[in-house]
PDB file of C-alpha atoms in Angstrom:
ATOM      1  CA  UNK A   1     116.718  78.683  99.423  1.00 67.00           C
ATOM      2  CA  UNK A   2     115.341  79.270 102.746  1.00 88.00           C
ATOM      3  CA  UNK A   3     111.361  80.418 102.284  1.00 88.00           C
ATOM      4  CA  UNK A   4     111.796  83.335 104.674  1.00 92.00           C
ATOM      5  CA  UNK A   5     114.876  84.558 102.836  1.00 91.00           C
ATOM      6  CA  UNK A   6     113.006  84.234  99.485  1.00 90.00           C
ATOM      7  CA  UNK A   7     110.116  86.064 100.628  1.00 92.00           C
ATOM      8  CA  UNK A   8     112.004  89.016 102.175  1.00 94.00           C
ATOM      9  CA  UNK A   9     114.202  89.356  98.861  1.00 93.00           C
ATOM     10  CA  UNK A  10     110.892  89.165  96.662  1.00 93.00           C
ATOM     11  CA  UNK A  11     109.180  91.602  98.792  1.00 95.00           C
ATOM     12  CA  UNK A  12     112.349  94.147  98.832  1.00 96.00           C
ATOM     13  CA  UNK A  13     112.582  93.768  95.093  1.00 95.00           C
ATOM     14  CA  UNK A  14     108.943  94.495  94.784  1.00 96.00           C
ATOM     15  CA  UNK A  15     109.410  97.470  97.063  1.00 95.00           C
ATOM     16  CA  UNK A  16     112.598  98.811  95.097  1.00 95.00           C
ATOM     17  CA  UNK A  17     110.549  98.346  91.759  1.00 95.00           C
ATOM     18  CA  UNK A  18     107.849 100.357  93.233  1.00 95.00           C
ATOM     19  CA  UNK A  19     109.884 103.200  94.623  1.00 92.00           C
ATOM     20  CA  UNK A  20     111.797 103.233  91.006  1.00 93.00           C
ATOM     21  CA  UNK A  21     108.531 103.413  88.946  1.00 94.00           C
ATOM     22  CA  UNK A  22     107.004 106.025  91.296  1.00 90.00           C
ATOM     23  CA  UNK A  23     109.898 108.196  91.028  1.00 89.00           C
ATOM     24  CA  UNK A  24     110.436 107.844  87.263  1.00 93.00           C
ATOM     25  CA  UNK A  25     106.940 108.283  86.218  1.00 92.00           C
ATOM     26  CA  UNK A  26     105.877 110.936  88.825  1.00 87.00           C
ATOM     27  CA  UNK A  27     106.039 113.543  86.113  1.00 89.00           C
ATOM     28  CA  UNK A  28     103.753 111.600  83.711  1.00 93.00           C
ATOM     29  CA  UNK A  29     100.638 111.829  85.782  1.00 89.00           C
ATOM     30  CA  UNK A  30      98.069 109.753  87.456  1.00 89.00           C
ATOM     31  CA  UNK A  31      97.226 107.515  84.520  1.00 93.00           C
ATOM     32  CA  UNK A  32     100.867 106.217  83.958  1.00 96.00           C
ATOM     33  CA  UNK A  33     102.156 106.016  87.558  1.00 93.00           C
ATOM     34  CA  UNK A  34      98.849 104.680  88.876  1.00 94.00           C
ATOM     35  CA  UNK A  35      98.904 101.767  86.332  1.00 97.00           C
ATOM     36  CA  UNK A  36     102.652 101.133  87.030  1.00 97.00           C
ATOM     37  CA  UNK A  37     101.939 101.050  90.815  1.00 96.00           C
ATOM     38  CA  UNK A  38      98.934  98.622  90.224  1.00 98.00           C
ATOM     39  CA  UNK A  39     101.152  96.333  88.241  1.00 98.00           C
ATOM     40  CA  UNK A  40     103.526  96.209  90.972  1.00 98.00           C
ATOM     41  CA  UNK A  41     100.800  95.519  93.397  1.00 98.00           C
ATOM     42  CA  UNK A  42      99.411  92.636  91.387  1.00 98.00           C
ATOM     43  CA  UNK A  43     102.752  90.945  90.418  1.00 97.00           C
ATOM     44  CA  UNK A  44     103.594  91.149  94.143  1.00 97.00           C
ATOM     45  CA  UNK A  45     100.731  89.015  95.256  1.00 97.00           C
ATOM     46  CA  UNK A  46     100.627  86.869  92.147  1.00 96.00           C
ATOM     47  CA  UNK A  47     104.379  86.178  92.319  1.00 95.00           C
ATOM     48  CA  UNK A  48     105.317  86.738  96.053  1.00 94.00           C
ATOM     49  CA  UNK A  49     102.088  85.676  97.551  1.00 95.00           C
ATOM     50  CA  UNK A  50      99.334  87.595  99.852  1.00 96.00           C
ATOM     51  CA  UNK A  51     102.018  88.633 102.577  1.00 96.00           C
ATOM     52  CA  UNK A  52     104.506  90.247  99.823  1.00 97.00           C
ATOM     53  CA  UNK A  53     101.421  91.864  98.208  1.00 97.00           C
ATOM     54  CA  UNK A  54     100.046  93.377 101.470  1.00 98.00           C
ATOM     55  CA  UNK A  55     103.470  94.754 102.380  1.00 97.00           C
ATOM     56  CA  UNK A  56     103.795  96.526  99.030  1.00 97.00           C
ATOM     57  CA  UNK A  57     100.101  97.633  99.266  1.00 97.00           C
ATOM     58  CA  UNK A  58     100.666  99.180 102.451  1.00 97.00           C
ATOM     59  CA  UNK A  59     103.988 100.582 101.790  1.00 95.00           C
ATOM     60  CA  UNK A  60     103.026 102.056  98.377  1.00 91.00           C
ATOM     61  CA  UNK A  61     101.060 105.075  99.574  1.00 92.00           C
ATOM     62  CA  UNK A  62     103.324 106.040 102.069  1.00 93.00           C
ATOM     63  CA  UNK A  63     106.127 106.015  99.691  1.00 87.00           C
ATOM     64  CA  UNK A  64     103.819 107.736  97.174  1.00 84.00           C
ATOM     65  CA  UNK A  65     103.406 110.826  99.912  1.00 88.00           C
ATOM     66  CA  UNK A  66     107.012 110.766 100.573  1.00 87.00           C
ATOM     67  CA  UNK A  67     107.581 111.263  96.780  1.00 81.00           C
ATOM     68  CA  UNK A  68     105.185 113.833  96.304  1.00 81.00           C
ATOM     69  CA  UNK A  69     102.712 111.760  94.471  1.00 78.00           C
ATOM     70  CA  UNK A  70      99.952 111.386  96.854  1.00 72.00           C
ATOM     71  CA  UNK A  71      97.831 114.764  96.867  1.00 65.00           C
ATOM     72  CA  UNK A  72      97.559 114.435 100.366  1.00 74.00           C
ATOM     73  CA  UNK A  73      98.311 112.816 103.631  1.00 83.00           C
ATOM     74  CA  UNK A  74      94.719 112.512 104.234  1.00 86.00           C
ATOM     75  CA  UNK A  75      94.390 110.182 101.362  1.00 88.00           C
ATOM     76  CA  UNK A  76      97.102 107.817 102.456  1.00 92.00           C
ATOM     77  CA  UNK A  77      94.973 105.509 104.764  1.00 93.00           C
ATOM     78  CA  UNK A  78      92.162 105.397 101.986  1.00 94.00           C
ATOM     79  CA  UNK A  79      94.885 104.203  99.349  1.00 94.00           C
ATOM     80  CA  UNK A  80      96.180 101.474 101.782  1.00 96.00           C
ATOM     81  CA  UNK A  81      92.635 100.123 102.340  1.00 97.00           C
ATOM     82  CA  UNK A  82      91.967 100.209  98.317  1.00 97.00           C
ATOM     83  CA  UNK A  83      95.308  98.537  97.689  1.00 97.00           C
ATOM     84  CA  UNK A  84      94.712  96.039 100.420  1.00 98.00           C
ATOM     85  CA  UNK A  85      91.325  95.009  98.918  1.00 98.00           C
ATOM     86  CA  UNK A  86      92.950  94.963  95.589  1.00 98.00           C
ATOM     87  CA  UNK A  87      95.723  92.478  96.614  1.00 98.00           C
ATOM     88  CA  UNK A  88      93.459  90.332  98.753  1.00 98.00           C
ATOM     89  CA  UNK A  89      90.869  89.996  96.115  1.00 97.00           C
ATOM     90  CA  UNK A  90      93.473  88.898  93.510  1.00 97.00           C
ATOM     91  CA  UNK A  91      95.129  86.426  96.037  1.00 96.00           C
ATOM     92  CA  UNK A  92      91.649  84.814  96.713  1.00 96.00           C
ATOM     93  CA  UNK A  93      90.119  84.741  93.184  1.00 95.00           C
ATOM     94  CA  UNK A  94      92.941  84.312  90.823  1.00 93.00           C
ATOM     95  CA  UNK A  95      93.348  80.544  89.768  1.00 89.00           C
ATOM     96  CA  UNK A  96      94.673  78.896  86.569  1.00 85.00           C
ATOM     97  CA  UNK A  97      91.290  78.896  84.695  1.00 90.00           C
ATOM     98  CA  UNK A  98      90.917  81.781  82.488  1.00 89.00           C
ATOM     99  CA  UNK A  99      87.478  82.695  84.015  1.00 89.00           C
ATOM    100  CA  UNK A 100      88.928  82.918  87.496  1.00 90.00           C
ATOM    101  CA  UNK A 101      91.733  85.145  86.262  1.00 91.00           C
ATOM    102  CA  UNK A 102      89.376  87.589  84.559  1.00 93.00           C
ATOM    103  CA  UNK A 103      86.927  87.343  87.405  1.00 95.00           C
ATOM    104  CA  UNK A 104      89.978  88.163  89.836  1.00 95.00           C
ATOM    105  CA  UNK A 105      91.206  90.930  87.637  1.00 95.00           C
ATOM    106  CA  UNK A 106      87.784  92.669  87.167  1.00 97.00           C
ATOM    107  CA  UNK A 107      86.650  92.296  90.771  1.00 97.00           C
ATOM    108  CA  UNK A 108      89.790  93.422  92.188  1.00 98.00           C
ATOM    109  CA  UNK A 109      89.977  96.639  90.254  1.00 98.00           C
ATOM    110  CA  UNK A 110      86.310  97.454  90.735  1.00 98.00           C
ATOM    111  CA  UNK A 111      86.552  96.937  94.336  1.00 98.00           C
ATOM    112  CA  UNK A 112      89.450  99.169  94.792  1.00 98.00           C
ATOM    113  CA  UNK A 113      88.031 101.758  92.653  1.00 97.00           C
ATOM    114  CA  UNK A 114      84.406 101.889  94.486  1.00 97.00           C
ATOM    115  CA  UNK A 115      85.998 101.679  97.856  1.00 97.00           C
ATOM    116  CA  UNK A 116      88.561 104.573  97.257  1.00 96.00           C
ATOM    117  CA  UNK A 117      86.002 106.665  95.827  1.00 96.00           C
ATOM    118  CA  UNK A 118      83.634 105.924  98.553  1.00 96.00           C
ATOM    119  CA  UNK A 119      85.997 106.849 101.354  1.00 95.00           C
ATOM    120  CA  UNK A 120      87.457 109.938  99.622  1.00 94.00           C
ATOM    121  CA  UNK A 121      84.020 111.209  98.548  1.00 94.00           C
ATOM    122  CA  UNK A 122      81.738 110.157 101.530  1.00 94.00           C
ATOM    123  CA  UNK A 123      84.241 110.249 104.279  1.00 93.00           C
ATOM    124  CA  UNK A 124      87.022 112.657 103.526  1.00 91.00           C
ATOM    125  CA  UNK A 125      85.281 115.103 101.557  1.00 90.00           C
ATOM    126  CA  UNK A 126      81.837 114.544 102.898  1.00 91.00           C
ATOM    127  CA  UNK A 127      81.280 113.446 106.546  1.00 89.00           C
ATOM    128  CA  UNK A 128      84.852 114.829 107.870  1.00 87.00           C
ATOM    129  CA  UNK A 129      85.145 117.710 105.678  1.00 86.00           C
ATOM    130  CA  UNK A 130      83.890 120.347 108.068  1.00 87.00           C
ATOM    131  CA  UNK A 131      86.176 119.283 110.990  1.00 88.00           C
ATOM    132  CA  UNK A 132      89.027 118.978 108.301  1.00 83.00           C
ATOM    133  CA  UNK A 133      88.463 122.313 106.870  1.00 86.00           C
ATOM    134  CA  UNK A 134      88.224 123.965 110.267  1.00 87.00           C
ATOM    135  CA  UNK A 135      91.474 122.185 111.321  1.00 86.00           C
ATOM    136  CA  UNK A 136      93.174 123.304 108.118  1.00 82.00           C
ATOM    137  CA  UNK A 137      94.067 119.862 107.200  1.00 83.00           C
ATOM    138  CA  UNK A 138      91.959 120.102 103.900  1.00 82.00           C
ATOM    139  CA  UNK A 139      91.548 123.217 101.641  1.00 86.00           C
ATOM    140  CA  UNK A 140      88.288 124.095 100.023  1.00 86.00           C
ATOM    141  CA  UNK A 141      89.685 123.199  96.329  1.00 86.00           C
ATOM    142  CA  UNK A 142      90.641 119.827  97.400  1.00 86.00           C
ATOM    143  CA  UNK A 143      86.695 119.067  98.219  1.00 88.00           C
ATOM    144  CA  UNK A 144      86.238 118.965  94.418  1.00 87.00           C
ATOM    145  CA  UNK A 145      89.652 117.904  93.352  1.00 88.00           C
ATOM    146  CA  UNK A 146      90.048 114.691  95.413  1.00 88.00           C
ATOM    147  CA  UNK A 147      86.995 112.912  94.230  1.00 89.00           C
ATOM    148  CA  UNK A 148      87.898 113.544  90.508  1.00 88.00           C
ATOM    149  CA  UNK A 149      91.198 111.938  91.571  1.00 85.00           C
ATOM    150  CA  UNK A 150      89.852 108.964  93.156  1.00 89.00           C
ATOM    151  CA  UNK A 151      87.024 108.325  90.465  1.00 89.00           C
ATOM    152  CA  UNK A 152      86.809 106.329  87.291  1.00 94.00           C
ATOM    153  CA  UNK A 153      90.798 106.647  86.767  1.00 94.00           C
ATOM    154  CA  UNK A 154      91.475 104.319  89.734  1.00 95.00           C
ATOM    155  CA  UNK A 155      89.311 101.800  87.782  1.00 97.00           C
ATOM    156  CA  UNK A 156      91.372 102.439  84.628  1.00 97.00           C
ATOM    157  CA  UNK A 157      94.743 102.358  86.219  1.00 97.00           C
ATOM    158  CA  UNK A 158      93.807  99.216  88.179  1.00 98.00           C
ATOM    159  CA  UNK A 159      92.627  97.252  85.263  1.00 98.00           C
ATOM    160  CA  UNK A 160      95.778  98.343  83.094  1.00 98.00           C
ATOM    161  CA  UNK A 161      98.087  97.477  86.035  1.00 97.00           C
ATOM    162  CA  UNK A 162      96.221  94.068  86.733  1.00 97.00           C
ATOM    163  CA  UNK A 163      96.214  93.204  83.138  1.00 97.00           C
ATOM    164  CA  UNK A 164     100.061  93.820  82.726  1.00 97.00           C
ATOM    165  CA  UNK A 165     100.694  91.698  85.705  1.00 97.00           C
ATOM    166  CA  UNK A 166      98.541  88.923  84.394  1.00 95.00           C
ATOM    167  CA  UNK A 167     100.905  88.863  81.483  1.00 95.00           C
ATOM    168  CA  UNK A 168     104.075  89.192  83.404  1.00 95.00           C
ATOM    169  CA  UNK A 169     103.367  86.961  86.517  1.00 93.00           C
ATOM    170  CA  UNK A 170     103.293  83.683  84.883  1.00 92.00           C
ATOM    171  CA  UNK A 171     106.437  84.149  83.273  1.00 93.00           C
ATOM    172  CA  UNK A 172     108.119  85.399  86.408  1.00 92.00           C
ATOM    173  CA  UNK A 173     106.461  82.364  88.595  1.00 89.00           C
ATOM    174  CA  UNK A 174     107.923  79.972  86.030  1.00 89.00           C
ATOM    175  CA  UNK A 175     111.455  81.881  85.821  1.00 90.00           C
ATOM    176  CA  UNK A 176     111.561  81.538  89.675  1.00 83.00           C
ATOM    177  CA  UNK A 177     110.416  77.877  89.637  1.00 74.00           C
ATOM    178  CA  UNK A 178     107.247  78.284  91.508  1.00 62.00           C
TER     179      UNK A 178
END
């Protein structure tokens, strides 16, 4: 099969899976939905490659916002950055050696969680908050709710999703003869 066609097909399947899981798990909360999203992000990069992972990482928060899952449009760019760091670190660090796989899994999850928290707490709810409040783009209750949403739970869901993906990806790669 042509490599471009294969890449487009794999990326489209990952996006379809992402949208389906986001829609089906929307009512189950951040723990379930976030873990599913992170699993799709990780499988995308581990099976489809960095390009596939980046497309899914960047589309995911937009789709989440459109489905009413992302709490604010203001968080979409932050999630894009966090997802991008997650898939890039997985792509760079993930290798056959178990130590490398564990390092990739933990480093990607920790970096994503730390970066998301820093952007949301420090930038959106910190530095930019006065202007966002004045413009009506941010409501006062969100100043405490957003940092909670983007704190330790991001680490947990990234670890769960990455762990699931590390179990699934080798089987998928073998099935696809990669």
